[in-house]
Coordinates of C-alpha atoms in Angstrom, one line a residue:
Chain A
M1 CA 4.6 -35.2 -17.5
N2 CA 2.7 -32.7 -19.6
I3 CA -0.5 -31.1 -18.6
E4 CA -2.8 -29.2 -20.9
T5 CA -6.2 -27.5 -20.3
K6 CA -8.3 -27.0 -23.4
N7 CA -11.2 -24.5 -23.1
L8 CA -11.5 -25.4 -19.5
S9 CA -14.5 -23.8 -17.7
Y10 CA -15.7 -24.8 -14.3
S11 CA -18.9 -23.9 -12.4
Y12 CA -19.8 -24.9 -8.8
D13 CA -23.4 -24.3 -9.7
T14 CA -25.1 -27.8 -9.7
S15 CA -28.3 -26.6 -11.4
K16 CA -28.8 -27.1 -15.1
K17 CA -28.2 -23.6 -16.2
K18 CA -24.7 -22.8 -15.1
T19 CA -24.3 -19.1 -14.7
N20 CA -21.5 -18.5 -12.3
F21 CA -18.2 -19.8 -13.7
A22 CA -15.2 -20.0 -11.4
L23 CA -13.0 -20.7 -14.4
K24 CA -13.7 -19.4 -17.9
D25 CA -12.2 -20.8 -21.0
V26 CA -8.7 -21.4 -19.6
N27 CA -6.1 -22.7 -22.0
V28 CA -2.7 -23.5 -20.5
K29 CA 0.0 -26.0 -21.4
I30 CA 2.3 -26.9 -18.5
D31 CA 5.5 -28.6 -19.6
N32 CA 7.6 -31.2 -17.8
Q33 CA 9.8 -29.8 -15.1
E34 CA 8.5 -26.3 -15.0
F35 CA 8.4 -24.1 -11.9
L36 CA 5.1 -22.4 -12.5
A37 CA 3.6 -19.7 -10.2
I38 CA -0.1 -19.1 -10.1
I39 CA -1.2 -15.7 -8.8
G40 CA -4.4 -13.6 -8.6
P41 CA -6.6 -12.2 -5.9
T42 CA -8.6 -14.4 -3.5
G43 CA -11.6 -15.9 -5.3
S44 CA -10.0 -15.5 -8.8
G45 CA -10.0 -19.3 -9.5
K46 CA -6.5 -20.4 -8.5
S47 CA -7.6 -23.2 -6.2
T48 CA -10.4 -24.3 -8.6
F49 CA -7.8 -24.5 -11.4
I50 CA -5.4 -26.8 -9.5
Q51 CA -8.2 -29.1 -8.4
N52 CA -9.1 -29.6 -12.1
L53 CA -5.6 -30.7 -12.8
N54 CA -5.9 -34.0 -11.0
A55 CA -9.6 -34.7 -11.4
L56 CA -10.6 -33.6 -7.9
L57 CA -13.0 -31.4 -9.8
L58 CA -14.1 -32.4 -13.3
P59 CA -14.4 -29.7 -16.0
T60 CA -17.9 -28.3 -16.6
I61 CA -16.8 -27.5 -20.2
G62 CA -13.6 -28.4 -22.0
E63 CA -11.0 -30.9 -20.9
V64 CA -7.7 -31.4 -19.1
V65 CA -5.2 -33.7 -20.8
V66 CA -2.5 -35.2 -18.5
D67 CA -0.2 -37.4 -20.6
E68 CA -2.5 -40.2 -21.7
Y69 CA -5.4 -39.2 -19.4
I70 CA -8.2 -37.1 -20.7
I71 CA -10.3 -35.6 -18.0
K72 CA -13.8 -34.5 -19.1
N73 CA -17.1 -34.0 -17.5
K74 CA -19.2 -37.2 -17.0
I75 CA -16.4 -39.4 -18.3
K76 CA -15.1 -42.1 -16.1
I77 CA -11.4 -41.9 -16.2
K78 CA -9.6 -45.2 -16.1
N79 CA -7.0 -45.4 -13.4
I80 CA -7.9 -42.1 -11.8
K81 CA -5.8 -43.3 -8.8
Q82 CA -2.8 -43.6 -11.1
L83 CA -3.3 -40.0 -12.2
R84 CA -3.6 -38.7 -8.7
K85 CA -0.4 -40.5 -7.8
K86 CA 1.4 -38.6 -10.5
I87 CA 0.1 -35.2 -9.3
G88 CA 0.3 -34.5 -5.6
I89 CA -1.5 -31.5 -4.1
V90 CA -0.5 -29.9 -0.8
F91 CA -3.5 -27.8 0.2
Q92 CA -3.5 -24.6 2.2
F93 CA -2.7 -25.1 5.9
P94 CA -1.9 -28.8 5.4
E95 CA -1.0 -29.0 9.1
Y96 CA -4.7 -29.4 9.8
Q97 CA -4.9 -32.4 7.6
L98 CA -2.6 -34.7 9.6
F99 CA -4.7 -37.4 11.3
E100 CA -2.7 -40.5 12.1
E101 CA -1.2 -41.3 15.5
T102 CA 2.4 -40.9 14.4
V103 CA 4.3 -39.0 11.8
E104 CA 5.4 -42.3 10.2
K105 CA 1.8 -43.6 9.8
D106 CA 0.7 -40.3 8.4
I107 CA 3.5 -40.3 5.8
L108 CA 2.8 -43.8 4.8
F109 CA -0.9 -43.3 4.4
G110 CA -0.5 -42.2 0.7
P111 CA 1.9 -44.9 -0.4
K112 CA -0.4 -47.6 1.2
N113 CA -3.4 -46.1 -0.5
F114 CA -1.7 -46.2 -3.9
N115 CA -0.6 -49.8 -3.3
L116 CA 3.1 -48.9 -3.4
V117 CA 3.7 -50.9 -0.2
N118 CA 4.7 -54.5 -0.5
K119 CA 6.8 -56.9 1.5
N120 CA 10.0 -55.9 -0.3
N121 CA 10.2 -52.3 0.7
D122 CA 11.2 -51.1 4.0
L123 CA 8.5 -48.7 5.2
K124 CA 10.6 -47.0 7.8
E125 CA 13.3 -46.3 5.2
M126 CA 10.6 -44.9 2.9
A127 CA 9.3 -42.5 5.6
T128 CA 12.8 -41.6 6.7
K129 CA 13.9 -40.7 3.2
V130 CA 11.1 -38.2 2.7
L131 CA 11.4 -36.7 6.1
D132 CA 15.1 -36.1 5.3
I133 CA 14.1 -34.3 2.1
V134 CA 11.8 -31.9 4.0
G135 CA 14.6 -31.4 6.6
L136 CA 13.4 -33.4 9.6
N137 CA 15.4 -36.3 11.0
A138 CA 14.3 -39.8 11.8
S139 CA 13.5 -39.0 15.5
Y140 CA 10.2 -37.5 14.2
L141 CA 8.9 -40.9 13.0
N142 CA 7.4 -41.8 16.3
K143 CA 6.2 -38.4 17.3
A144 CA 2.5 -37.6 17.4
P145 CA 1.5 -34.8 15.0
F146 CA 0.2 -32.6 17.8
E147 CA 3.6 -32.5 19.5
L148 CA 5.0 -30.6 16.4
S149 CA 5.1 -26.9 15.7
G150 CA 3.1 -25.5 12.9
G151 CA 6.0 -25.4 10.5
E152 CA 7.0 -29.0 11.3
K153 CA 3.5 -30.2 10.8
R154 CA 3.5 -28.5 7.4
K155 CA 6.7 -30.3 6.5
V156 CA 5.3 -33.7 7.5
A157 CA 2.2 -33.0 5.4
I158 CA 4.5 -32.3 2.4
A159 CA 6.6 -35.5 3.2
G160 CA 3.4 -37.4 3.1
I161 CA 2.8 -36.3 -0.5
L162 CA 6.4 -36.8 -1.5
A163 CA 6.2 -40.4 -0.2
F164 CA 4.2 -41.6 -3.2
E165 CA 6.6 -39.9 -5.5
P166 CA 4.4 -37.7 -7.7
D167 CA 6.0 -36.2 -10.8
V168 CA 4.2 -32.9 -10.2
L169 CA 3.9 -31.2 -6.9
I170 CA 1.2 -28.6 -6.5
V171 CA 1.4 -26.4 -3.4
D172 CA -1.3 -23.9 -2.5
E173 CA 0.1 -21.0 -0.5
P174 CA 2.7 -23.1 1.3
T175 CA 4.3 -20.1 3.1
A176 CA 1.1 -18.4 4.5
G177 CA 1.5 -17.8 8.2
L178 CA 5.2 -18.8 8.3
D179 CA 7.8 -16.4 9.6
P180 CA 10.2 -15.1 6.9
I181 CA 13.0 -17.5 7.7
A182 CA 10.7 -20.5 7.7
A183 CA 9.1 -19.3 4.5
N184 CA 12.6 -19.1 2.8
N185 CA 13.4 -22.6 4.0
M186 CA 10.1 -23.8 2.6
M187 CA 10.8 -22.2 -0.8
N188 CA 14.3 -23.6 -0.9
L189 CA 12.8 -27.1 -0.4
F190 CA 10.6 -26.6 -3.5
Y191 CA 13.7 -25.3 -5.4
K192 CA 15.5 -28.5 -4.4
L193 CA 12.6 -30.7 -5.5
H194 CA 12.5 -28.8 -8.8
N195 CA 16.2 -29.5 -9.3
L196 CA 15.5 -33.2 -8.6
G197 CA 13.3 -33.2 -11.6
K198 CA 9.8 -32.5 -10.3
T199 CA 7.4 -30.1 -11.8
I200 CA 6.4 -27.5 -9.2
I201 CA 3.2 -25.5 -9.4
L202 CA 3.1 -22.8 -6.7
V203 CA -0.1 -20.9 -5.8
T204 CA 1.0 -17.8 -3.9
H205 CA 0.4 -14.2 -2.9
Q206 CA 4.1 -13.6 -2.3
M207 CA 5.4 -11.8 -5.4
E208 CA 9.0 -12.0 -4.2
H209 CA 8.8 -15.8 -4.4
V210 CA 7.4 -15.6 -7.9
L211 CA 10.3 -13.5 -9.2
E212 CA 12.9 -15.4 -7.4
Y213 CA 11.9 -19.0 -8.1
A214 CA 9.4 -19.4 -10.9
N215 CA 10.4 -19.7 -14.6
R216 CA 6.8 -18.8 -15.6
V217 CA 3.8 -17.2 -14.0
I218 CA 0.1 -17.2 -14.9
V219 CA -2.4 -14.7 -13.5
F220 CA -6.1 -15.3 -12.8
N221 CA -8.6 -12.6 -12.6
D222 CA -12.3 -13.4 -12.0
G223 CA -11.8 -16.9 -13.5
T224 CA -10.1 -15.8 -16.6
L225 CA -6.4 -16.3 -17.5
S226 CA -5.1 -12.8 -17.8
Y227 CA -1.4 -13.3 -18.2
D228 CA 0.9 -16.2 -19.1
G229 CA 4.7 -15.5 -19.4
K230 CA 7.9 -14.8 -17.6
P231 CA 7.8 -13.2 -14.1
W232 CA 10.2 -10.4 -15.1
D233 CA 8.2 -9.5 -18.2
L234 CA 5.1 -9.2 -16.1
F235 CA 6.5 -7.3 -13.1
S236 CA 8.6 -4.9 -15.2
N237 CA 5.6 -3.9 -17.4
L238 CA 4.2 -0.9 -15.5
E239 CA 1.1 -0.7 -17.6
L240 CA 0.2 -4.4 -17.4
V241 CA 0.8 -4.5 -13.6
K242 CA -1.5 -1.6 -13.2
K243 CA -4.2 -3.1 -15.5
L244 CA -4.1 -6.5 -13.7
N245 CA -3.9 -4.8 -10.3
I246 CA -0.9 -6.8 -9.2
D247 CA 1.4 -6.1 -6.4
V248 CA 5.1 -6.1 -7.5
P249 CA 8.1 -7.4 -5.5
N250 CA 10.0 -4.7 -3.5
I251 CA 13.0 -5.0 -5.7
I252 CA 10.9 -4.0 -8.7
K253 CA 9.4 -1.1 -6.8
L254 CA 12.9 0.1 -6.0
Y255 CA 14.0 -0.4 -9.6
N256 CA 11.0 1.4 -11.0
L257 CA 11.4 4.4 -8.7
T258 CA 15.1 4.6 -9.4
C259 CA 14.5 4.3 -13.2
K260 CA 12.4 7.5 -12.9
K261 CA 15.2 9.3 -11.3
Y262 CA 18.0 7.8 -13.4
P263 CA 16.4 6.6 -16.7
K264 CA 19.6 4.9 -17.9
L265 CA 19.0 2.2 -15.3
A266 CA 16.0 1.1 -17.4
N267 CA 18.5 -0.5 -19.9
Y268 CA 19.3 -3.1 -17.3
K269 CA 17.3 -6.1 -16.0
V270 CA 17.2 -6.1 -12.2
T271 CA 15.8 -9.1 -10.3
N272 CA 17.7 -8.9 -7.0
I273 CA 19.6 -6.5 -4.7
T274 CA 23.0 -7.6 -6.0
E275 CA 22.1 -6.8 -9.6
F276 CA 20.5 -3.5 -8.5
I277 CA 23.7 -2.3 -6.8
K278 CA 25.9 -3.5 -9.7
Y279 CA 23.9 -1.7 -12.4
Y280 CA 23.2 1.4 -10.2
K281 CA 27.0 1.8 -9.8
E282 CA 27.4 1.4 -13.6
V283 CA 24.8 4.0 -14.3
M284 CA 26.4 6.4 -11.8
A285 CA 29.8 5.9 -13.3
L286 CA 28.6 6.9 -16.8
Chain B
M1 CA -0.8 4.7 35.2
Q2 CA 0.8 5.0 31.7
N3 CA 0.7 1.4 30.7
I4 CA -2.0 -0.4 28.8
I5 CA -0.4 -3.8 29.3
E6 CA 1.8 -5.0 32.1
F7 CA 3.2 -8.5 32.5
K8 CA 4.9 -9.3 35.8
N9 CA 6.8 -12.6 36.1
V10 CA 4.4 -14.5 33.9
T11 CA 5.3 -18.1 33.3
F12 CA 3.1 -20.2 31.0
K13 CA 3.3 -23.7 29.7
Y14 CA 1.1 -26.0 27.6
D15 CA 0.4 -29.3 29.5
D16 CA 3.6 -31.1 30.4
N17 CA 5.8 -29.2 28.0
S18 CA 8.6 -27.0 29.2
P19 CA 7.5 -23.4 29.7
L20 CA 6.9 -21.4 26.6
L21 CA 7.0 -18.1 28.6
E22 CA 9.2 -18.0 31.6
N23 CA 9.2 -15.3 34.2
L24 CA 8.2 -12.8 31.5
S25 CA 7.9 -9.1 32.4
F26 CA 7.2 -6.2 30.1
N27 CA 5.1 -3.1 29.7
I28 CA 3.4 -1.5 26.8
K29 CA 2.6 2.2 27.0
K30 CA -0.9 3.6 26.5
G31 CA -1.8 5.1 23.1
T32 CA 1.0 3.4 21.2
Y33 CA 1.0 1.2 18.1
S34 CA 3.3 -1.6 19.2
V35 CA 4.5 -4.6 17.2
L36 CA 5.4 -7.9 18.7
L37 CA 8.0 -9.6 16.6
G38 CA 9.2 -13.2 16.9
H39 CA 9.7 -16.3 14.9
N40 CA 7.0 -19.1 14.6
G41 CA 6.7 -20.7 18.0
S42 CA 8.2 -17.9 20.0
G43 CA 5.0 -17.4 22.0
K44 CA 3.5 -14.3 20.4
S45 CA -0.1 -15.7 20.1
T46 CA 0.1 -17.1 23.6
I47 CA 0.7 -13.6 24.9
A48 CA -2.4 -12.3 23.1
K49 CA -4.5 -15.2 24.4
L50 CA -3.3 -14.6 28.0
I51 CA -4.2 -10.9 27.8
I52 CA -7.8 -11.6 26.9
G53 CA -8.0 -14.6 29.3
L54 CA -8.4 -17.2 26.6
L55 CA -5.6 -19.1 28.3
P56 CA -5.5 -19.5 32.1
L57 CA -2.9 -17.5 33.9
K58 CA -1.3 -19.7 36.6
N59 CA 2.0 -17.9 37.4
G60 CA 2.6 -14.2 37.5
Q61 CA 0.4 -11.1 37.1
I62 CA -1.1 -9.4 34.1
F63 CA -2.6 -5.9 34.2
V64 CA -4.7 -4.5 31.3
N65 CA -5.4 -0.8 31.6
D66 CA -4.5 -0.9 35.3
L67 CA -6.9 -3.8 36.0
Q68 CA -5.4 -7.0 37.3
L69 CA -6.4 -10.0 35.2
N70 CA -8.4 -12.3 37.5
E71 CA -11.8 -13.9 37.8
E72 CA -13.3 -10.7 39.2
N73 CA -12.0 -8.4 36.5
I74 CA -12.0 -10.6 33.4
D75 CA -15.4 -9.3 32.1
K76 CA -14.3 -5.7 32.6
I77 CA -11.1 -6.4 30.8
R78 CA -12.8 -8.1 27.9
N79 CA -15.0 -5.1 27.6
N80 CA -11.9 -3.0 27.0
V81 CA -10.0 -5.2 24.7
A82 CA -10.8 -6.3 21.2
I83 CA -8.9 -8.9 19.2
V84 CA -8.8 -9.7 15.5
F85 CA -7.4 -13.2 14.6
Q86 CA -5.7 -14.5 11.6
N87 CA -8.4 -16.4 9.7
P88 CA -11.1 -14.2 8.2
D89 CA -13.4 -17.2 7.9
N90 CA -13.2 -18.3 11.5
Q91 CA -14.5 -15.0 13.0
F92 CA -17.4 -14.0 10.8
I93 CA -20.4 -14.9 13.0
G94 CA -23.3 -12.9 11.5
S95 CA -25.2 -13.8 8.4
T96 CA -24.6 -10.3 7.0
V97 CA -22.0 -7.6 7.5
E98 CA -24.4 -5.5 9.7
D99 CA -25.3 -8.6 11.8
D100 CA -21.7 -9.4 12.3
I101 CA -20.9 -5.9 13.6
A102 CA -24.1 -6.0 15.7
F103 CA -23.1 -9.3 17.4
G104 CA -20.6 -7.7 19.8
L105 CA -23.0 -4.8 20.5
E106 CA -25.8 -7.2 21.4
N107 CA -23.5 -9.0 23.8
R108 CA -22.9 -5.6 25.5
C109 CA -26.6 -5.0 25.6
V110 CA -26.5 -1.8 23.5
E111 CA -30.0 -0.5 22.9
Q112 CA -31.5 -1.7 19.7
E113 CA -32.3 1.8 18.4
K114 CA -28.7 3.0 18.8
M115 CA -27.3 0.1 16.8
P116 CA -27.8 1.2 13.2
E117 CA -26.0 4.4 13.8
I118 CA -23.0 2.7 15.5
I119 CA -22.9 0.0 12.8
T120 CA -22.9 2.6 10.0
K121 CA -20.2 4.6 11.7
F122 CA -17.8 1.8 12.0
A123 CA -18.6 0.2 8.7
T124 CA -17.8 3.5 7.1
L125 CA -14.5 3.7 9.0
V126 CA -13.4 0.5 7.3
S127 CA -15.0 1.5 4.0
M128 CA -17.6 -1.3 4.1
E129 CA -20.7 0.9 4.4
N130 CA -22.0 -0.2 1.0
F131 CA -21.9 -3.9 2.0
L132 CA -24.1 -3.8 5.1
K133 CA -26.5 -6.4 3.7
A134 CA -23.8 -8.6 2.1
E135 CA -23.3 -12.2 3.2
P136 CA -19.8 -13.4 4.1
S137 CA -19.7 -15.6 1.0
A138 CA -19.8 -12.5 -1.2
L139 CA -16.8 -10.9 0.6
S140 CA -13.1 -11.2 0.0
G141 CA -10.7 -12.0 2.8
G142 CA -9.7 -8.4 3.2
Q143 CA -13.3 -7.3 3.4
K144 CA -14.1 -9.9 6.1
Q145 CA -11.1 -8.8 8.1
R146 CA -12.2 -5.2 7.8
V147 CA -15.6 -6.2 9.1
A148 CA -13.9 -8.0 12.0
I149 CA -12.0 -4.8 12.8
A150 CA -15.3 -2.7 12.5
G151 CA -17.0 -5.1 14.9
A152 CA -14.0 -4.8 17.3
L153 CA -13.9 -1.0 17.2
A154 CA -17.7 -0.7 17.6
L155 CA -17.1 -1.9 21.2
N156 CA -14.9 1.2 21.8
P157 CA -11.9 -0.8 23.2
D158 CA -8.9 0.8 24.8
L159 CA -6.8 -1.9 23.3
L160 CA -7.0 -3.5 19.9
I161 CA -5.0 -6.6 19.3
L162 CA -4.2 -7.8 15.8
D163 CA -3.0 -11.4 15.9
E164 CA -1.4 -11.8 12.4
A165 CA -4.6 -10.2 11.0
T166 CA -3.2 -9.8 7.5
S167 CA -1.2 -13.0 7.1
M168 CA -4.0 -14.9 5.2
L169 CA -4.9 -12.1 2.9
D170 CA -3.9 -11.3 -0.7
P171 CA -1.7 -8.2 -1.3
K172 CA -4.8 -6.0 -1.9
G173 CA -6.4 -7.2 1.4
K174 CA -3.2 -6.5 3.3
K175 CA -3.0 -3.1 1.9
E176 CA -6.7 -2.4 2.8
I177 CA -6.1 -3.4 6.4
N178 CA -2.9 -1.4 6.8
E179 CA -4.7 1.6 5.5
V180 CA -7.5 1.2 8.1
I181 CA -4.8 0.9 10.8
S182 CA -3.2 4.1 9.8
I183 CA -6.5 5.9 9.8
L184 CA -7.2 4.5 13.3
R185 CA -3.9 5.8 14.5
K186 CA -4.6 9.2 13.3
N187 CA -8.2 9.4 14.5
N188 CA -8.0 7.5 17.8
P189 CA -4.6 8.5 19.3
N190 CA -5.7 7.3 22.7
M191 CA -6.4 3.7 21.6
S192 CA -3.5 1.3 22.0
I193 CA -2.9 -1.2 19.2
L194 CA -0.8 -4.3 19.6
S195 CA 0.0 -6.0 16.4
I196 CA 1.5 -9.4 16.1
T197 CA 3.0 -9.8 12.7
H198 CA 5.8 -11.2 10.5
H199 CA 5.6 -8.3 8.0
M200 CA 8.5 -6.0 8.4
D201 CA 6.6 -3.3 6.4
E202 CA 4.1 -3.2 9.2
A203 CA 6.8 -3.2 11.9
I204 CA 8.8 -0.4 10.4
I205 CA 6.0 2.1 10.9
A206 CA 5.3 1.2 14.6
D207 CA 5.9 3.4 17.6
E208 CA 7.6 0.6 19.5
I209 CA 8.8 -2.9 18.7
L210 CA 9.1 -5.8 21.2
V211 CA 11.2 -8.7 20.2
L212 CA 10.2 -12.0 21.7
N213 CA 12.4 -15.1 21.7
K214 CA 12.4 -18.3 23.8
G215 CA 9.7 -16.9 26.1
Q216 CA 11.5 -13.7 26.8
I217 CA 11.2 -10.1 25.6
V218 CA 14.8 -9.7 24.5
K219 CA 14.6 -6.1 23.4
V220 CA 12.1 -3.2 23.3
G221 CA 12.8 -0.2 21.2
T222 CA 11.9 2.0 18.2
P223 CA 12.0 0.6 14.7
K224 CA 15.3 2.4 14.3
D225 CA 16.7 0.7 17.4
I226 CA 15.5 -2.8 16.4
L227 CA 15.3 -3.1 12.6
F228 CA 18.8 -1.7 11.8
D229 CA 20.5 -3.9 14.4
Q230 CA 21.6 -6.8 12.3
K231 CA 23.1 -8.8 15.1
L232 CA 19.9 -8.6 17.2
L233 CA 17.8 -9.7 14.2
E234 CA 20.1 -12.6 13.4
E235 CA 20.2 -13.8 17.1
N236 CA 16.4 -13.8 17.1
N237 CA 15.8 -15.5 13.8
L238 CA 14.4 -12.4 12.1
L239 CA 15.1 -11.0 8.7
P240 CA 15.6 -7.3 8.2
P241 CA 13.1 -5.2 6.2
F242 CA 13.8 -4.9 2.5
V243 CA 15.1 -1.3 2.7
V244 CA 17.4 -2.1 5.5
N245 CA 18.8 -5.0 3.6
V246 CA 19.3 -2.9 0.4
R247 CA 21.1 -0.2 2.5
K248 CA 23.3 -2.7 4.2
Q249 CA 24.4 -4.2 0.9
M250 CA 25.0 -0.7 -0.5
L251 CA 27.2 0.1 2.5
D252 CA 29.1 -3.2 1.9
N253 CA 29.7 -2.1 -1.7
G254 CA 31.1 1.3 -0.7
L255 CA 28.0 3.3 -1.3
D256 CA 27.2 5.7 1.6
I257 CA 23.5 5.8 2.3
P258 CA 21.8 7.2 5.5
L259 CA 19.1 5.3 7.4
C260 CA 15.9 4.9 5.4
F261 CA 12.5 3.7 6.4
S262 CA 10.8 3.3 3.0
I263 CA 11.7 2.6 -0.6
E264 CA 10.7 6.2 -1.5
E265 CA 13.1 7.6 1.1
L266 CA 15.9 5.3 -0.1
V267 CA 15.5 6.4 -3.8
D268 CA 15.4 10.0 -2.6
K269 CA 18.9 9.5 -1.1
L270 CA 20.4 7.8 -4.1

């Protein structure tokens, strides 16, 4: 599934003269099976952007092209439901969005809504399968959402999105508020889904995750796209990082400081601790 | 007495569930910056809510600044304790920054004439003095949390509790809050701060760390005692801070590096 935004601008201003634009002339092409990270300060347009990708918000100016669908302002998109089935969004703090009596019912709400349920498929099996993917066993099916911990609820919410088998999974700050181990487990889940062929779009403030998991990162600043490229190319560019006012992962901080002391280290690309130690040793042996 | 918080044999459970805290006893010394560490669901926020009486205490005793937590003392205790929660949008009550800071003062019946001076003083402390008339919608998450801290400090508390106050903020917001905390520690050495956090960068600068697991404080110690103890961290589902992790892997690779508490210090030793 390919997604492309063409001159996309969006304003929440409902009056005729649109002044405040939350997105300004954004042009991005997202290819099939990417692991794309979206970063930028609070209020920079990240959430507005992802909602434009599946027609939850319609462009004020420009368009979003998703395969055969063209999303434009004031245009009725045929089969909008079909589009939304292809692109699943897990919003921030999805644990607050569970509303059914049991985990099973909550998971099956999406598939029912998209008419994916017929006499031939076993609903329990469908729900069990996605629970397994997020790392919960079948004993959770009959539990009430309020019996679960915060992390478990979040997993159930994600299972509910996976249940209608979207090609693209968009997750908005999925690790906020989780402890570091739970956050790593969550990230490994997205990595697994990515390996299963899904496109992952991750909105995050955790720069370590961007460097470790994403193949590409885009940066928003005040509604404008200010960077589009590889995470390493961004984080290792001191000037750019300063200009865009971006926090860099700890490993890059360590690398940059060590490069100042031992400039030869700058000839190597360091993205994790193992590489750092390996190249540090090489530099010291010279 | 030298303790700001004392828990004596506190047991707490939600409804019919098994106890989340069981026979819990611990003390936190006055004037310290303490960090409570524990994985999700270990009971950290429950402890914070018990201290300010947001949850009913049924078994055991809690003392806050030498006052026993009970019906009679609860108002006095709440007058001495301020808390900042996780979500910046859920605790902004006023229509402007100055209104929000004034809210707590009004509750304490501070005289109207004295308010502007107090508001300006604490807004300045958190670098929000130029936003007094700003509405919450015009503020970033970090700015709202700083206003929440200003509102809390304006009440002159003996104890400030930060319950994951930075976890919903972007990197810039986190940095702003941590800068405010370090200024507070310098300027108000008598005020006690209890921070509940998952951020090891915040824990490594604490005076004291308490590790909570399965309703028990399993260890109390300095960052040096706790964060370099790999076995302890593993047993309690915690991950070591970045610098500790780097140092450990360097030792494993035959590089001898002394204990370090920051990236700068580590690079210095290389």
